[in-house]
Amino acid sequence: MTRGIFVAGNESALCRAIEAEAENRVDRFAVTLIPNRLTGAPTTNTMSKNSAGANDKRLYLDWNPSSPISARTLILAAENRLDRIDEAILVCSPPSIRCGAAELPLADVEILLSDHIKGWFFLVKEIAAVFSSRKSGILSLVYHDVPAAKKDDAADILGPSALASFRALTQGLLAAAHNDPYITVGFSCSDAGNEEAFSSFVFKTMDEINKRSNGKLYKFGKLNFFR
């Protein structure tokens, strides 16, 4: 039986690279994307469920990150479509909104808090409930480290704040992982623009994961070291 891979993230180069790696490994996998509702975020060329080919291995599922009920429905739908979730990969690569603090769109602040911060907590809770009940599963949390801002760049206040929350969530889950009957690992990358190699590293590491890996944060970069 093929393993059930579930990927959650937002439209980004990192999430697309993770999807491509999943496609190389299984016949089908489930994907859900945080909808781009931010008014100040640049529009990206999204490969959405509407553009997926008939033979595409991706099973696209709808998700309203601001709703805890939607998180539960999402995980139930993923389990129904895949038979079971063996590996849940959460990919945090929040959009960038570059503007001064005085020009921050208030609607975007609300959306970012709901979709890119609260949504991860709701989703983690539902995944943890499924894995705890089954006493197996791998929860992987994947993110880029925050790159240093260039001197002349406009400030990006929202994106790094969402990423900092996800990183803190990851650290908390890793610290508590020894109490869980499933495996939780984290992956961070310090090399911006190297998404394909990072994604390959994530999956190769997951292929070799065992109980001794529980609670580890794997760091990908020029030295490819981990702890």
Tab-separated table of C-alpha atoms in Angstrom:
chain	number	residue	atom	x	y	z
A	1	MET	CA	0.000	0.000	0.000
A	2	THR	CA	1.350	3.389	-1.000
A	3	ARG	CA	1.886	5.859	1.797
A	4	GLY	CA	-0.588	8.669	2.241
A	5	ILE	CA	1.073	12.083	1.905
A	6	PHE	CA	-0.800	15.253	2.860
A	7	VAL	CA	0.734	18.663	2.033
A	8	ALA	CA	-0.540	21.994	3.344
A	9	GLY	CA	0.885	25.409	2.570
A	10	ASN	CA	0.323	28.517	0.519
A	11	GLU	CA	1.118	29.203	-3.115
A	12	SER	CA	4.917	29.586	-3.107
A	13	ALA	CA	8.058	28.222	-4.723
A	14	LEU	CA	8.760	26.115	-1.640
A	15	CYS	CA	5.324	24.514	-1.569
A	16	ARG	CA	5.482	23.778	-5.308
A	17	ALA	CA	8.858	22.088	-4.825
A	18	ILE	CA	7.473	19.958	-1.986
A	19	GLU	CA	4.532	18.962	-4.210
A	20	ALA	CA	6.913	17.997	-7.027
A	21	GLU	CA	8.899	15.733	-4.677
A	22	ALA	CA	5.694	14.095	-3.439
A	23	GLU	CA	4.600	13.501	-7.017
A	24	ASN	CA	7.846	11.627	-7.691
A	25	ARG	CA	7.229	9.247	-4.791
A	26	VAL	CA	3.565	8.253	-4.732
A	27	ASP	CA	0.698	7.631	-7.136
A	28	ARG	CA	-1.436	10.288	-5.483
A	29	PHE	CA	-1.247	12.753	-2.618
A	30	ALA	CA	-3.495	15.394	-1.088
A	31	VAL	CA	-2.739	19.115	-1.217
A	32	THR	CA	-4.449	22.100	0.341
A	33	LEU	CA	-3.418	25.711	-0.166
A	34	ILE	CA	-4.101	28.774	1.948
A	35	PRO	CA	-6.164	31.023	-0.334
A	36	ASN	CA	-4.519	34.287	-1.368
A	37	ARG	CA	-6.921	36.800	0.202
A	38	LEU	CA	-4.336	39.469	1.019
A	39	THR	CA	-4.907	42.739	-0.806
A	40	GLY	CA	-1.284	43.839	-0.673
A	41	ALA	CA	0.364	40.550	-1.663
A	42	PRO	CA	1.634	40.084	-5.234
A	43	THR	CA	-0.407	37.759	-7.433
A	44	THR	CA	1.460	34.570	-8.299
A	45	ASN	CA	1.083	32.152	-11.163
A	46	THR	CA	-0.836	29.530	-9.232
A	47	MET	CA	-1.016	25.917	-10.387
A	48	SER	CA	-4.427	25.406	-8.855
A	49	LYS	CA	-6.857	22.544	-8.847
A	50	ASN	CA	-8.606	24.222	-11.752
A	51	SER	CA	-5.485	23.915	-13.927
A	52	ALA	CA	-4.560	20.381	-12.874
A	53	GLY	CA	-4.546	17.840	-15.679
A	54	ALA	CA	-6.736	14.777	-15.754
A	55	ASN	CA	-3.806	12.531	-14.857
A	56	ASP	CA	-2.413	14.825	-12.180
A	57	LYS	CA	-1.457	13.005	-8.993
A	58	ARG	CA	-2.504	15.914	-6.805
A	59	LEU	CA	-5.817	15.705	-4.986
A	60	TYR	CA	-6.704	19.314	-4.208
A	61	LEU	CA	-8.814	19.940	-1.119
A	62	ASP	CA	-10.451	23.176	0.003
A	63	TRP	CA	-9.457	24.759	3.312
A	64	ASN	CA	-10.613	27.820	5.208
A	65	PRO	CA	-7.671	28.287	7.620
A	66	SER	CA	-9.599	30.661	9.874
A	67	SER	CA	-12.137	27.943	10.748
A	68	PRO	CA	-11.426	25.096	13.189
A	69	ILE	CA	-14.376	23.211	11.689
A	70	SER	CA	-12.787	23.514	8.245
A	71	ALA	CA	-9.540	22.031	9.604
A	72	ARG	CA	-11.405	18.979	10.890
A	73	THR	CA	-13.345	18.611	7.642
A	74	LEU	CA	-10.108	18.929	5.670
A	75	ILE	CA	-8.351	16.113	7.528
A	76	LEU	CA	-11.418	13.868	7.240
A	77	ALA	CA	-11.546	14.555	3.498
A	78	ALA	CA	-7.823	13.818	3.105
A	79	GLU	CA	-8.196	10.520	4.966
A	80	ASN	CA	-11.200	9.569	2.847
A	81	ARG	CA	-9.392	10.331	-0.398
A	82	LEU	CA	-6.074	8.720	0.581
A	83	ASP	CA	-7.452	5.961	2.852
A	84	ARG	CA	-5.109	7.295	5.555
A	85	ILE	CA	-2.557	10.041	6.188
A	86	ASP	CA	0.890	8.645	6.953
A	87	GLU	CA	2.891	11.845	6.470
A	88	ALA	CA	1.595	15.377	6.987
A	89	ILE	CA	3.904	18.082	5.633
A	90	LEU	CA	3.098	21.656	6.662
A	91	VAL	CA	4.949	24.242	4.579
A	92	CYS	CA	5.195	27.816	5.835
A	93	SER	CA	6.325	30.373	3.265
A	94	PRO	CA	4.099	33.383	3.966
A	95	PRO	CA	3.551	36.112	1.380
A	96	SER	CA	5.454	39.340	1.597
A	97	ILE	CA	3.736	42.719	1.914
A	98	ARG	CA	6.292	45.492	1.757
A	99	CYS	CA	5.094	48.807	3.095
A	100	GLY	CA	5.562	51.095	6.033
A	101	ALA	CA	3.733	50.436	9.296
A	102	ALA	CA	1.472	53.440	8.726
A	103	GLU	CA	0.364	52.055	5.352
A	104	LEU	CA	-0.432	48.523	6.532
A	105	PRO	CA	-3.829	47.451	5.161
A	106	LEU	CA	-5.939	46.660	8.226
A	107	ALA	CA	-7.815	43.935	6.375
A	108	ASP	CA	-4.508	42.210	5.591
A	109	VAL	CA	-3.533	42.203	9.256
A	110	GLU	CA	-6.765	40.393	10.108
A	111	ILE	CA	-6.356	37.946	7.216
A	112	LEU	CA	-2.764	37.147	8.051
A	113	LEU	CA	-3.582	36.447	11.693
A	114	SER	CA	-6.482	34.179	10.740
A	115	ASP	CA	-5.008	32.372	7.737
A	116	HIS	CA	-1.259	32.292	8.338
A	117	ILE	CA	-1.110	32.007	12.141
A	118	LYS	CA	-4.324	30.639	13.680
A	119	GLY	CA	-4.868	28.272	10.773
A	120	TRP	CA	-1.701	26.307	11.524
A	121	PHE	CA	-2.743	25.732	15.138
A	122	PHE	CA	-6.172	24.458	14.077
A	123	LEU	CA	-4.623	22.124	11.499
A	124	VAL	CA	-1.926	20.772	13.825
A	125	LYS	CA	-4.583	19.938	16.417
A	126	GLU	CA	-6.571	17.832	13.934
A	127	ILE	CA	-3.503	16.042	12.554
A	128	ALA	CA	-2.254	15.313	16.077
A	129	ALA	CA	-5.645	13.859	17.014
A	130	VAL	CA	-5.567	11.451	14.059
A	131	PHE	CA	-1.947	10.402	14.617
A	132	SER	CA	-2.451	10.012	18.380
A	133	SER	CA	-5.501	7.815	17.865
A	134	ARG	CA	-3.627	5.636	15.389
A	135	LYS	CA	-0.345	5.814	17.369
A	136	SER	CA	1.643	6.371	14.189
A	137	GLY	CA	2.377	9.021	11.576
A	138	ILE	CA	4.982	11.654	10.721
A	139	LEU	CA	4.285	15.355	11.178
A	140	SER	CA	6.851	17.492	9.337
A	141	LEU	CA	7.003	21.268	9.681
A	142	VAL	CA	8.948	22.979	6.895
A	143	TYR	CA	10.010	26.610	6.605
A	144	HIS	CA	12.661	29.006	5.323
A	145	ASP	CA	14.673	30.998	7.823
A	146	VAL	CA	14.013	34.738	7.598
A	147	PRO	CA	16.514	36.274	5.139
A	148	ALA	CA	18.255	39.478	6.122
A	149	ALA	CA	16.513	42.502	4.615
A	150	LYS	CA	18.475	44.601	2.148
A	151	LYS	CA	19.159	48.153	3.156
A	152	ASP	CA	16.965	49.784	0.508
A	153	ASP	CA	14.089	47.289	0.678
A	154	ALA	CA	10.708	48.412	1.950
A	155	ALA	CA	9.796	46.827	5.268
A	156	ASP	CA	7.967	43.508	5.296
A	157	ILE	CA	6.240	43.373	8.672
A	158	LEU	CA	3.530	40.764	8.170
A	159	GLY	CA	5.397	37.911	6.448
A	160	PRO	CA	8.230	37.565	9.004
A	161	SER	CA	5.710	37.829	11.853
A	162	ALA	CA	3.733	34.873	10.484
A	163	LEU	CA	6.935	32.917	9.943
A	164	ALA	CA	8.104	33.657	13.500
A	165	SER	CA	4.839	32.255	14.835
A	166	PHE	CA	5.199	29.080	12.761
A	167	ARG	CA	8.793	28.671	13.899
A	168	ALA	CA	7.741	29.053	17.549
A	169	LEU	CA	4.950	26.508	16.992
A	170	THR	CA	7.506	24.114	15.501
A	171	GLN	CA	9.853	24.527	18.453
A	172	GLY	CA	7.048	23.870	20.907
A	173	LEU	CA	5.901	20.738	19.077
A	174	LEU	CA	9.451	19.406	18.838
A	175	ALA	CA	10.040	20.002	22.544
A	176	ALA	CA	6.905	18.020	23.442
A	177	ALA	CA	7.380	15.293	20.815
A	178	HIS	CA	8.780	12.697	23.243
A	179	ASN	CA	5.313	12.453	24.816
A	180	ASP	CA	3.591	11.645	21.516
A	181	PRO	CA	3.030	8.190	19.972
A	182	TYR	CA	3.848	9.604	16.508
A	183	ILE	CA	6.932	11.367	15.107
A	184	THR	CA	7.317	15.135	14.801
A	185	VAL	CA	10.266	16.685	12.957
A	186	GLY	CA	11.132	20.144	11.673
A	187	PHE	CA	13.035	21.332	8.601
A	188	SER	CA	14.509	24.784	8.101
A	189	CYS	CA	16.517	26.230	5.223
A	190	SER	CA	18.888	29.183	5.179
A	191	ASP	CA	19.474	29.129	1.394
A	192	ALA	CA	16.838	31.230	-0.359
A	193	GLY	CA	16.208	30.207	-3.954
A	194	ASN	CA	17.268	26.594	-3.385
A	195	GLU	CA	13.786	25.152	-2.928
A	196	GLU	CA	14.263	22.056	-5.098
A	197	ALA	CA	17.360	20.880	-3.232
A	198	PHE	CA	15.739	21.677	0.123
A	199	SER	CA	12.609	19.717	-0.774
A	200	SER	CA	14.691	16.743	-1.896
A	201	PHE	CA	16.521	16.911	1.435
A	202	VAL	CA	13.208	16.940	3.304
A	203	PHE	CA	11.917	13.798	1.610
A	204	LYS	CA	15.210	11.905	1.731
A	205	THR	CA	15.393	12.610	5.456
A	206	MET	CA	11.778	11.539	5.976
A	207	ASP	CA	12.495	8.266	4.165
A	208	GLU	CA	15.072	7.451	6.859
A	209	ILE	CA	13.165	8.734	9.883
A	210	ASN	CA	12.658	6.480	12.893
A	211	LYS	CA	11.743	6.920	16.557
A	212	ARG	CA	15.187	8.322	17.335
A	213	SER	CA	14.423	11.171	14.920
A	214	ASN	CA	11.473	12.333	16.998
A	215	GLY	CA	11.771	15.970	18.059
A	216	LYS	CA	14.688	16.843	15.763
A	217	LEU	CA	15.069	20.008	13.727
A	218	TYR	CA	16.956	19.359	10.489
A	219	LYS	CA	18.701	22.409	9.081
A	220	PHE	CA	19.474	22.578	5.376
A	221	GLY	CA	22.085	25.002	4.132
A	222	LYS	CA	25.577	25.200	2.740
A	223	LEU	CA	26.842	22.759	5.380
A	224	ASN	CA	23.692	20.544	5.363
A	225	PHE	CA	23.934	20.017	9.115
A	226	PHE	CA	21.174	19.144	11.557
A	227	ARG	CA	20.511	18.730	15.228
